[in-house]
Each structure stands twice: as C-alpha cells, then as structure tokens.
Short mmCIF file of C-alpha atoms in Angstrom, two decimals:
data_model
loop_
_atom_site.label_atom_id
_atom_site.label_comp_id
_atom_site.label_asym_id
_atom_site.label_seq_id
_atom_site.Cartn_x
_atom_site.Cartn_y
_atom_site.Cartn_z
CA UNK A 19 0.00 0.00 0.00
CA UNK A 20 1.42 3.38 -1.01
CA UNK A 21 -0.11 6.57 0.34
CA UNK A 22 1.14 10.03 -0.43
CA UNK A 23 0.55 12.36 2.49
CA UNK A 24 1.61 15.47 0.70
CA UNK A 25 -0.64 17.53 2.95
CA UNK A 26 1.38 16.57 6.00
CA UNK A 27 4.25 18.91 6.72
CA UNK A 28 7.66 17.56 5.82
CA UNK A 29 10.10 17.22 8.73
CA UNK A 30 12.33 19.68 6.88
CA UNK A 31 9.64 22.36 6.84
CA UNK A 32 10.99 25.50 8.50
CA UNK A 33 9.53 25.94 11.99
CA UNK A 34 10.92 26.80 15.39
CA UNK A 35 10.41 23.28 16.73
CA UNK A 36 10.49 20.83 13.83
CA UNK A 37 7.99 18.03 14.22
CA UNK A 38 8.62 14.58 12.78
CA UNK A 39 5.71 12.84 11.09
CA UNK A 40 6.69 9.48 12.59
CA UNK A 41 9.37 8.52 15.07
CA UNK A 42 10.16 4.83 15.43
CA UNK A 43 11.90 3.64 18.56
CA UNK A 44 14.01 0.58 17.80
CA UNK A 45 15.75 -0.87 14.75
CA UNK A 46 14.96 -4.56 14.95
CA UNK A 47 12.69 -6.38 12.48
CA UNK A 48 9.58 -4.57 13.76
CA UNK A 49 11.16 -1.12 13.74
CA UNK A 50 12.78 -1.45 10.33
CA UNK A 51 9.67 -2.95 8.74
CA UNK A 52 7.70 -0.02 10.15
CA UNK A 53 10.33 2.33 8.75
CA UNK A 54 10.01 0.76 5.30
CA UNK A 55 6.24 1.12 5.19
CA UNK A 56 6.26 4.64 6.62
CA UNK A 57 8.98 5.65 4.17
CA UNK A 58 7.05 4.29 1.22
CA UNK A 59 4.14 6.43 2.37
CA UNK A 60 6.54 9.40 2.00
CA UNK A 61 6.56 10.21 5.69
CA UNK A 62 10.38 10.32 5.96
CA UNK A 63 10.28 8.44 9.29
CA UNK A 64 13.00 8.95 11.86
CA UNK A 65 14.31 5.77 13.47
CA UNK A 66 16.09 6.05 16.81
CA UNK A 67 18.02 2.80 16.71
CA UNK A 68 18.90 2.32 20.36
CA UNK A 69 21.98 0.29 21.15
CA UNK A 70 21.32 -2.73 18.90
CA UNK A 71 20.92 -2.19 15.18
CA UNK A 72 18.96 -5.19 13.97
CA UNK A 73 17.65 -6.04 17.43
CA UNK A 74 17.98 -9.48 19.00
CA UNK A 75 17.77 -11.06 15.55
CA UNK A 76 21.14 -9.56 14.63
CA UNK A 77 22.75 -11.65 17.38
CA UNK A 78 21.54 -14.91 15.83
CA UNK A 79 24.10 -16.66 13.67
CA UNK A 80 21.66 -18.15 11.15
CA UNK A 81 17.93 -17.55 10.72
CA UNK A 82 16.41 -20.47 8.86
CA UNK A 83 12.70 -19.67 9.09
CA UNK A 84 12.46 -16.24 7.48
CA UNK A 85 10.63 -16.52 4.13
CA UNK A 86 12.67 -15.94 1.00
CA UNK A 87 15.95 -17.42 2.28
CA UNK A 88 15.79 -21.18 1.64
CA UNK A 89 19.42 -21.64 2.77
CA UNK A 90 18.99 -19.40 5.80
CA UNK A 91 20.39 -15.94 6.37
CA UNK A 92 22.67 -14.43 8.99
CA UNK A 93 20.86 -12.33 11.56
CA UNK A 94 23.17 -9.36 11.10
CA UNK A 95 22.94 -9.68 7.32
CA UNK A 96 19.15 -9.69 7.43
CA UNK A 97 19.17 -6.58 9.62
CA UNK A 98 21.43 -4.79 7.14
CA UNK A 99 19.10 -5.72 4.28
CA UNK A 100 16.13 -4.36 6.24
CA UNK A 101 18.03 -1.14 6.85
CA UNK A 102 19.08 -0.62 3.23
CA UNK A 103 15.55 -1.20 1.98
CA UNK A 104 14.04 1.27 4.44
CA UNK A 105 16.69 3.91 3.70
CA UNK A 106 16.18 3.47 -0.03
CA UNK A 107 12.68 4.93 0.37
CA UNK A 108 13.69 7.76 2.68
CA UNK A 109 13.84 6.40 6.22
CA UNK A 110 16.44 8.13 8.38
CA UNK A 111 18.34 6.21 11.05
CA UNK A 112 19.79 8.06 14.01
CA UNK A 113 22.12 6.06 16.23
CA UNK A 114 20.68 7.38 19.44
CA UNK A 115 18.68 6.05 22.38
CA UNK A 116 15.46 7.43 23.83
CA UNK A 117 15.93 8.36 27.48
CA UNK A 118 12.43 9.68 28.19
CA UNK A 119 9.11 10.12 26.45
CA UNK A 120 6.13 12.35 27.19
CA UNK A 121 2.90 10.98 25.75
CA UNK A 122 0.65 13.35 27.69
CA UNK A 123 0.78 15.98 24.98
CA UNK A 124 0.64 16.02 21.20
CA UNK A 125 3.00 16.16 19.38
CA UNK A 126 4.71 13.56 21.54
CA UNK A 127 8.09 14.37 23.03
CA UNK A 128 11.06 12.03 22.86
CA UNK A 129 14.28 12.94 24.64
CA UNK A 130 17.62 11.26 23.94
CA UNK A 131 21.05 11.88 25.49
CA UNK A 132 21.54 15.12 23.61
CA UNK A 133 18.36 16.01 21.73
CA UNK A 134 14.64 16.38 22.03
CA UNK A 135 12.30 15.34 19.24
CA UNK A 136 8.63 15.96 18.56
CA UNK A 137 6.46 13.43 16.74
CA UNK A 138 2.95 13.41 15.35
CA UNK A 139 2.92 9.62 15.56
CA UNK A 140 5.11 7.24 17.54
CA UNK A 141 5.83 3.58 16.84
CA UNK A 142 7.42 1.69 19.72
CA UNK A 143 9.55 -1.26 18.66
CA UNK A 144 12.03 -1.36 21.51
CA UNK A 145 12.03 -5.15 21.67
CA UNK A 146 13.12 -7.22 24.64
CA UNK A 147 16.29 -7.95 26.60
CA UNK A 148 17.57 -11.31 27.81
CA UNK A 149 16.48 -12.53 31.23
CA UNK A 150 19.17 -13.12 33.83
CA UNK A 151 19.50 -16.04 36.22
CA UNK A 152 19.92 -13.61 39.14
CA UNK A 153 22.38 -15.92 40.89
CA UNK A 154 25.64 -15.12 42.70
CA UNK A 155 28.51 -14.64 40.28
CA UNK A 156 26.39 -13.85 37.22
CA UNK A 157 26.92 -10.11 37.11
CA UNK A 158 30.52 -10.36 38.40
CA UNK A 159 31.53 -12.68 35.54
CA UNK A 160 29.52 -11.13 32.73
CA UNK A 161 32.07 -10.62 29.98
CA UNK A 162 34.48 -12.94 31.79
CA UNK A 163 32.82 -16.23 30.96
CA UNK A 164 29.13 -15.36 31.32
CA UNK A 165 27.44 -14.42 28.05
CA UNK A 166 24.00 -13.96 26.54
CA UNK A 167 25.17 -14.15 22.92
CA UNK A 168 26.93 -17.17 21.44
CA UNK A 169 27.42 -15.39 18.11
CA UNK A 170 29.21 -12.57 19.88
CA UNK A 171 31.41 -14.59 22.21
CA UNK A 172 31.62 -18.15 20.90
CA UNK A 173 35.03 -17.61 19.31
CA UNK A 174 36.58 -17.04 22.74
CA UNK A 175 35.74 -20.60 23.81
CA UNK A 176 37.72 -22.59 21.27
CA UNK A 177 38.40 -26.11 22.59
CA UNK A 178 36.79 -25.29 25.92
CA UNK A 179 33.83 -26.68 27.85
CA UNK A 180 30.75 -24.46 28.14
CA UNK A 181 27.31 -24.67 29.70
CA UNK A 182 24.15 -23.43 28.01
CA UNK A 183 21.22 -22.68 30.31
CA UNK A 184 17.75 -23.05 28.80
CA UNK A 185 15.60 -25.39 26.77
CA UNK A 186 13.90 -23.29 24.10
CA UNK A 187 14.76 -22.47 20.51
CA UNK A 188 17.36 -19.86 21.42
CA UNK A 189 19.19 -22.19 23.80
CA UNK A 190 19.46 -24.95 21.21
CA UNK A 191 20.26 -22.64 18.30
CA UNK A 192 23.05 -21.00 20.25
CA UNK A 193 24.22 -24.30 21.70
CA UNK A 194 24.53 -25.78 18.22
CA UNK A 195 26.46 -22.71 17.11
CA UNK A 196 28.85 -23.07 20.03
CA UNK A 197 29.82 -26.57 18.87
CA UNK A 198 31.77 -24.83 16.10
CA UNK A 199 34.26 -23.75 18.74
CA UNK A 200 33.78 -25.51 22.06
CA UNK A 201 35.07 -28.97 22.90
CA UNK A 202 31.83 -29.80 24.70
CA UNK A 203 28.49 -28.03 25.17
CA UNK A 204 26.34 -29.06 28.12
CA UNK A 205 22.73 -27.89 28.07
CA UNK A 206 21.29 -27.46 31.56
CA UNK A 207 17.49 -27.43 31.67
CA UNK A 208 15.19 -27.15 34.64
CA UNK A 209 12.73 -29.64 33.13
CA UNK A 210 13.05 -33.11 31.63
CA UNK A 211 11.75 -32.05 28.21
CA UNK A 212 12.87 -29.32 25.83
CA UNK A 213 10.59 -26.56 24.59
CA UNK A 214 12.49 -26.07 21.34
CA UNK A 215 11.15 -27.05 17.93
CA UNK A 216 11.45 -30.63 16.73
CA UNK A 217 14.17 -29.97 14.14
CA UNK A 218 16.40 -28.20 16.64
CA UNK A 219 15.88 -30.95 19.19
CA UNK A 220 16.89 -33.60 16.68
CA UNK A 221 20.00 -31.70 15.65
CA UNK A 222 21.05 -31.15 19.25
CA UNK A 223 20.49 -34.76 20.28
CA UNK A 224 22.44 -36.02 17.28
CA UNK A 225 25.39 -33.69 17.80
CA UNK A 226 28.23 -35.60 19.51
CA UNK A 227 29.50 -32.44 21.22
CA UNK A 228 26.21 -31.77 23.04
CA UNK A 229 25.07 -33.41 26.25
CA UNK A 230 22.14 -32.64 28.56
CA UNK A 231 21.64 -32.27 32.29
CA UNK A 232 17.91 -32.48 33.09
CA UNK A 233 15.80 -31.18 35.97
CA UNK A 234 18.64 -28.95 37.05
CA UNK A 235 19.23 -25.25 37.70
CA UNK A 236 22.32 -23.12 38.17
CA UNK A 237 22.56 -21.79 41.71
CA UNK A 238 25.92 -20.03 41.54
CA UNK A 239 28.67 -19.17 39.08
CA UNK A 240 32.16 -19.40 40.54
CA UNK A 241 35.67 -18.42 39.53
CA UNK A 242 38.54 -16.05 40.12
CA UNK A 243 39.56 -13.89 37.18
CA UNK A 244 37.06 -15.76 34.98
CA UNK A 245 34.39 -18.45 35.22
CA UNK A 246 35.74 -21.76 36.51
CA UNK A 247 32.68 -23.69 37.70
CA UNK A 248 28.96 -23.64 38.36
CA UNK A 249 27.03 -24.86 41.36
CA UNK A 250 24.08 -26.97 40.19
CA UNK A 251 20.98 -28.26 41.94
CA UNK A 252 18.65 -31.06 40.86
CA UNK A 253 15.15 -29.66 41.38
CA UNK A 254 13.68 -33.13 41.99
CA UNK A 255 16.21 -34.66 44.38
CA UNK A 256 17.72 -31.52 45.87
CA UNK A 257 21.21 -32.80 45.13
CA UNK A 258 23.78 -30.01 44.86
CA UNK A 259 27.15 -30.37 43.16
CA UNK A 260 29.84 -28.33 41.44
CA UNK A 261 30.74 -28.76 37.79
CA UNK A 262 33.84 -27.25 36.19
CA UNK A 263 33.22 -25.12 33.10
CA UNK A 264 34.91 -22.37 31.14
CA UNK A 265 31.77 -20.46 30.20
CA UNK A 266 28.07 -20.04 30.90
CA UNK A 267 25.70 -18.98 28.12
CA UNK A 268 22.25 -17.99 29.36
CA UNK A 269 19.14 -18.24 27.17
CA UNK A 270 16.09 -18.28 29.43
CA UNK A 271 13.78 -15.88 27.67
CA UNK A 272 13.44 -12.12 27.45
CA UNK A 273 11.73 -9.22 29.18
CA UNK A 274 10.15 -6.36 27.22
CA UNK A 275 11.94 -3.01 27.16
CA UNK A 276 9.06 -0.92 28.44
CA UNK A 277 10.46 0.98 31.42
CA UNK A 278 10.11 4.29 29.51
CA UNK A 279 6.40 3.82 29.13
CA UNK A 280 5.29 2.77 32.61
CA UNK A 281 2.55 5.06 33.86
CA UNK A 282 1.87 6.31 30.33
CA UNK A 283 0.82 3.19 28.43
CA UNK A 284 -1.19 0.20 29.54
CA UNK A 285 1.08 -2.78 30.23
CA UNK A 286 0.18 -6.35 31.07
CA UNK A 287 1.37 -8.18 34.18
CA UNK A 288 4.60 -9.20 32.43
CA UNK A 289 5.34 -5.64 31.33
CA UNK A 290 4.38 -6.02 27.66
CA UNK A 291 2.60 -3.08 26.02
CA UNK A 292 -1.09 -3.76 25.52
CA UNK A 293 -2.37 -3.16 21.99
CA UNK A 294 -5.46 -4.04 20.03
CA UNK A 295 -5.36 -6.10 16.83
CA UNK A 296 -4.36 -2.94 14.92
CA UNK A 297 -1.22 -2.28 16.98
CA UNK A 298 -2.88 0.69 18.72
CA UNK A 299 -2.02 1.44 22.35
CA UNK A 300 -4.30 3.25 24.78
CA UNK A 301 -2.83 6.57 23.61
CA UNK A 302 -4.09 7.68 20.17
CA UNK A 303 -1.19 8.06 17.76
CA UNK A 304 1.09 5.69 19.68
CA UNK A 305 1.55 2.21 18.23
CA UNK A 306 3.64 -0.78 19.31
CA UNK A 307 5.02 -3.73 17.38
CA UNK A 308 7.27 -6.73 17.86
CA UNK A 309 8.58 -8.26 21.05
CA UNK A 310 7.80 -5.17 23.12
CA UNK A 311 4.12 -6.16 22.89
CA UNK A 312 4.28 -9.81 21.79
CA UNK A 313 4.75 -12.45 24.52
CA UNK A 314 3.45 -15.24 22.27
CA UNK A 315 5.18 -15.56 18.90
CA UNK A 316 8.47 -13.66 19.21
CA UNK A 317 9.64 -14.48 15.70
CA UNK A 318 11.41 -12.30 13.16
CA UNK A 319 8.65 -12.77 10.61
CA UNK A 320 5.81 -11.94 13.02
CA UNK A 321 7.66 -8.91 14.38
CA UNK A 322 8.23 -7.61 10.86
CA UNK A 323 4.55 -8.08 10.04
CA UNK A 324 3.51 -6.23 13.18
CA UNK A 325 5.88 -3.39 12.32
CA UNK A 326 4.34 -3.08 8.87
CA UNK A 327 0.85 -3.05 10.40
CA UNK A 328 1.84 -0.38 12.93
CA UNK A 329 3.16 1.86 10.16
CA UNK A 330 0.00 1.43 8.12
CA UNK A 331 -2.06 2.44 11.14
CA UNK A 332 0.21 5.42 11.77
CA UNK A 333 -0.41 6.53 8.18
CA UNK A 334 -4.14 6.25 8.76
CA UNK A 335 -3.90 8.16 12.05
CA UNK A 336 -2.03 11.03 10.39
CA UNK A 337 -4.53 11.13 7.55
CA UNK A 338 -7.37 11.44 10.05
CA UNK A 339 -5.53 14.19 11.91
CA UNK A 340 -5.08 16.17 8.70
CA UNK A 341 -8.66 15.49 7.67
#
C-alpha cells in the first residue's frame, strides 16, 4: 500500500520546533519494517536505533525460518538488508537512544542523550532484553565467561567446555552454534523435556559435542579472574554439586523493554505493552510492534509483520488528523 501524504508537513519544513511525522523507537525487524512502510508512504520516518541495530535477531548466527531465504540468512545480514531497503525509500536512522518520552501531549516528546524530538505519531519497537539467572557470580563474571550471545562470544571458547542454560529455541540454536568452537556443550534445563522445535531438538540430540543435564538449575557461578565452575541443583532430588566449566551462556527468555512507558501506556502483568489487533495502544497516535508487545510468537517474521501493520495504522492516524 502506497499513500502520499503530501498535505502533511515535511520534517524539513521551517519551523521553530520541527515536528517529525513518525518517530520509530528501535531498529529490529519490527522497527525497520515499520520504517520501510512509513517511508514508502513518503513520511520520511526517523528511526532512533537504540543500542542494537537489527535487534535481537542480529545476534543470531543463522535464521532459517524467514521466508525468502531457503538456505537461511545471517541475523546481522538480514538486519542490514532491512536497513538498506528502508533507507532506499527515505527512512532516516539516528544512532541514538530514547531516554524519556512524554505521551501526555501532542506532538509527543522524545528525549535522547543530547536532543529532544517531537512526533505526530510514535511507533514503539524497543524489543526485549535477555532474562538473567539472578544468581551469585552472574553479574561479576559477565564478559568474563558469562554471556547472553553465542554469536558474539563463541570464538573465545575454542576447545573449551561451556554450559548453556535453557531449553527453548534460542538455547538450542546458540548451543549448536557453540559446537563450532567448544570442545563440549552441556545444556542445563530445569525440566526433563525441551521446549524447542522438533528440528532443533533432533540436531542437538544427534550432535556428539552436546550433552544434557535435566531437571537442574544453576545456583551459583564461581571463579577467580574468569568463570571456573557452576554450582548446580537437581530440582527433583535436591542434590547439589559443582561442575567445572569455562563459560556459561544464558538463554532463558526475554523481558520487554518498556520501562520508559510505565505510567503512560497500559502494560500487562509481564510488562508487555497492551495493543489491540491494529497495533494501537491506549494513547491515540502511539503504536507498538514486535517483542515489546508480543509475549506469544516472538519471531522475526511476526515482528516484521507487526511493524508493517503499525506503520499502516500510523499513516491512517495522520490522515485522520489532517482530515
């Protein structure tokens, strides 16, 4: 769908406080898909990328379930393709992070480290961040053996033994990736069954470098200058023991990045932004898409679709405002 909103003032129109037609917070699949659709509607959207261009997807080594890539595609590569396509139609990416927003007035106000922006419409695609174990030693050894990104840090564990905590798709995907480098990958899961998809389970079970420890949780991460061991507990028997390891990779889900919007937008009990089926929040003109409002699917393809839908609704909102 292409809509020309020539009646809407261009962000470059001379005025004392320039107002953006659309500001998009986040540059993952949802944010960049929204940027593409808003740009094709000639809204010249401004994307505040945050700290992770490409979002969580960019940290995934290979994405095999995004349509159009039968051999799979690297997460970072896919993010770069999204970016190029959005910029081709006029989207503008600013490598900056929103520090505060004011949704009580219109245009909406967005403040970053050094600037303040005004927006007629706002699309929130701030995504989610990895959950932590919240055990002793985790924060102390982050970057010194504790990691939340196998793609980022796997190279540092050549011929070493590592533990992967989790049992979902991310845990198995990253665990399989780590077998490229590590001597052995041990997946520690609090249950006796995995939650990952069937194909990933089969690959992991068939990989000679991967072994499993079931019904077990990590209670402590120990070491001196770097990780040396973990303290494990069997949740059924209560048995506690120490296992040597060189690294701990944690993949136990994510929490939505919604702290900026508490008290301004309706959130559910888990902190996800509440929207209707049209990506609309409780504040007219504010839309949300992707993992910041999606506790169910959390896939690249669904996030991209939600971003496109949010942009289409932002176009409609701006048309109604002008009308």
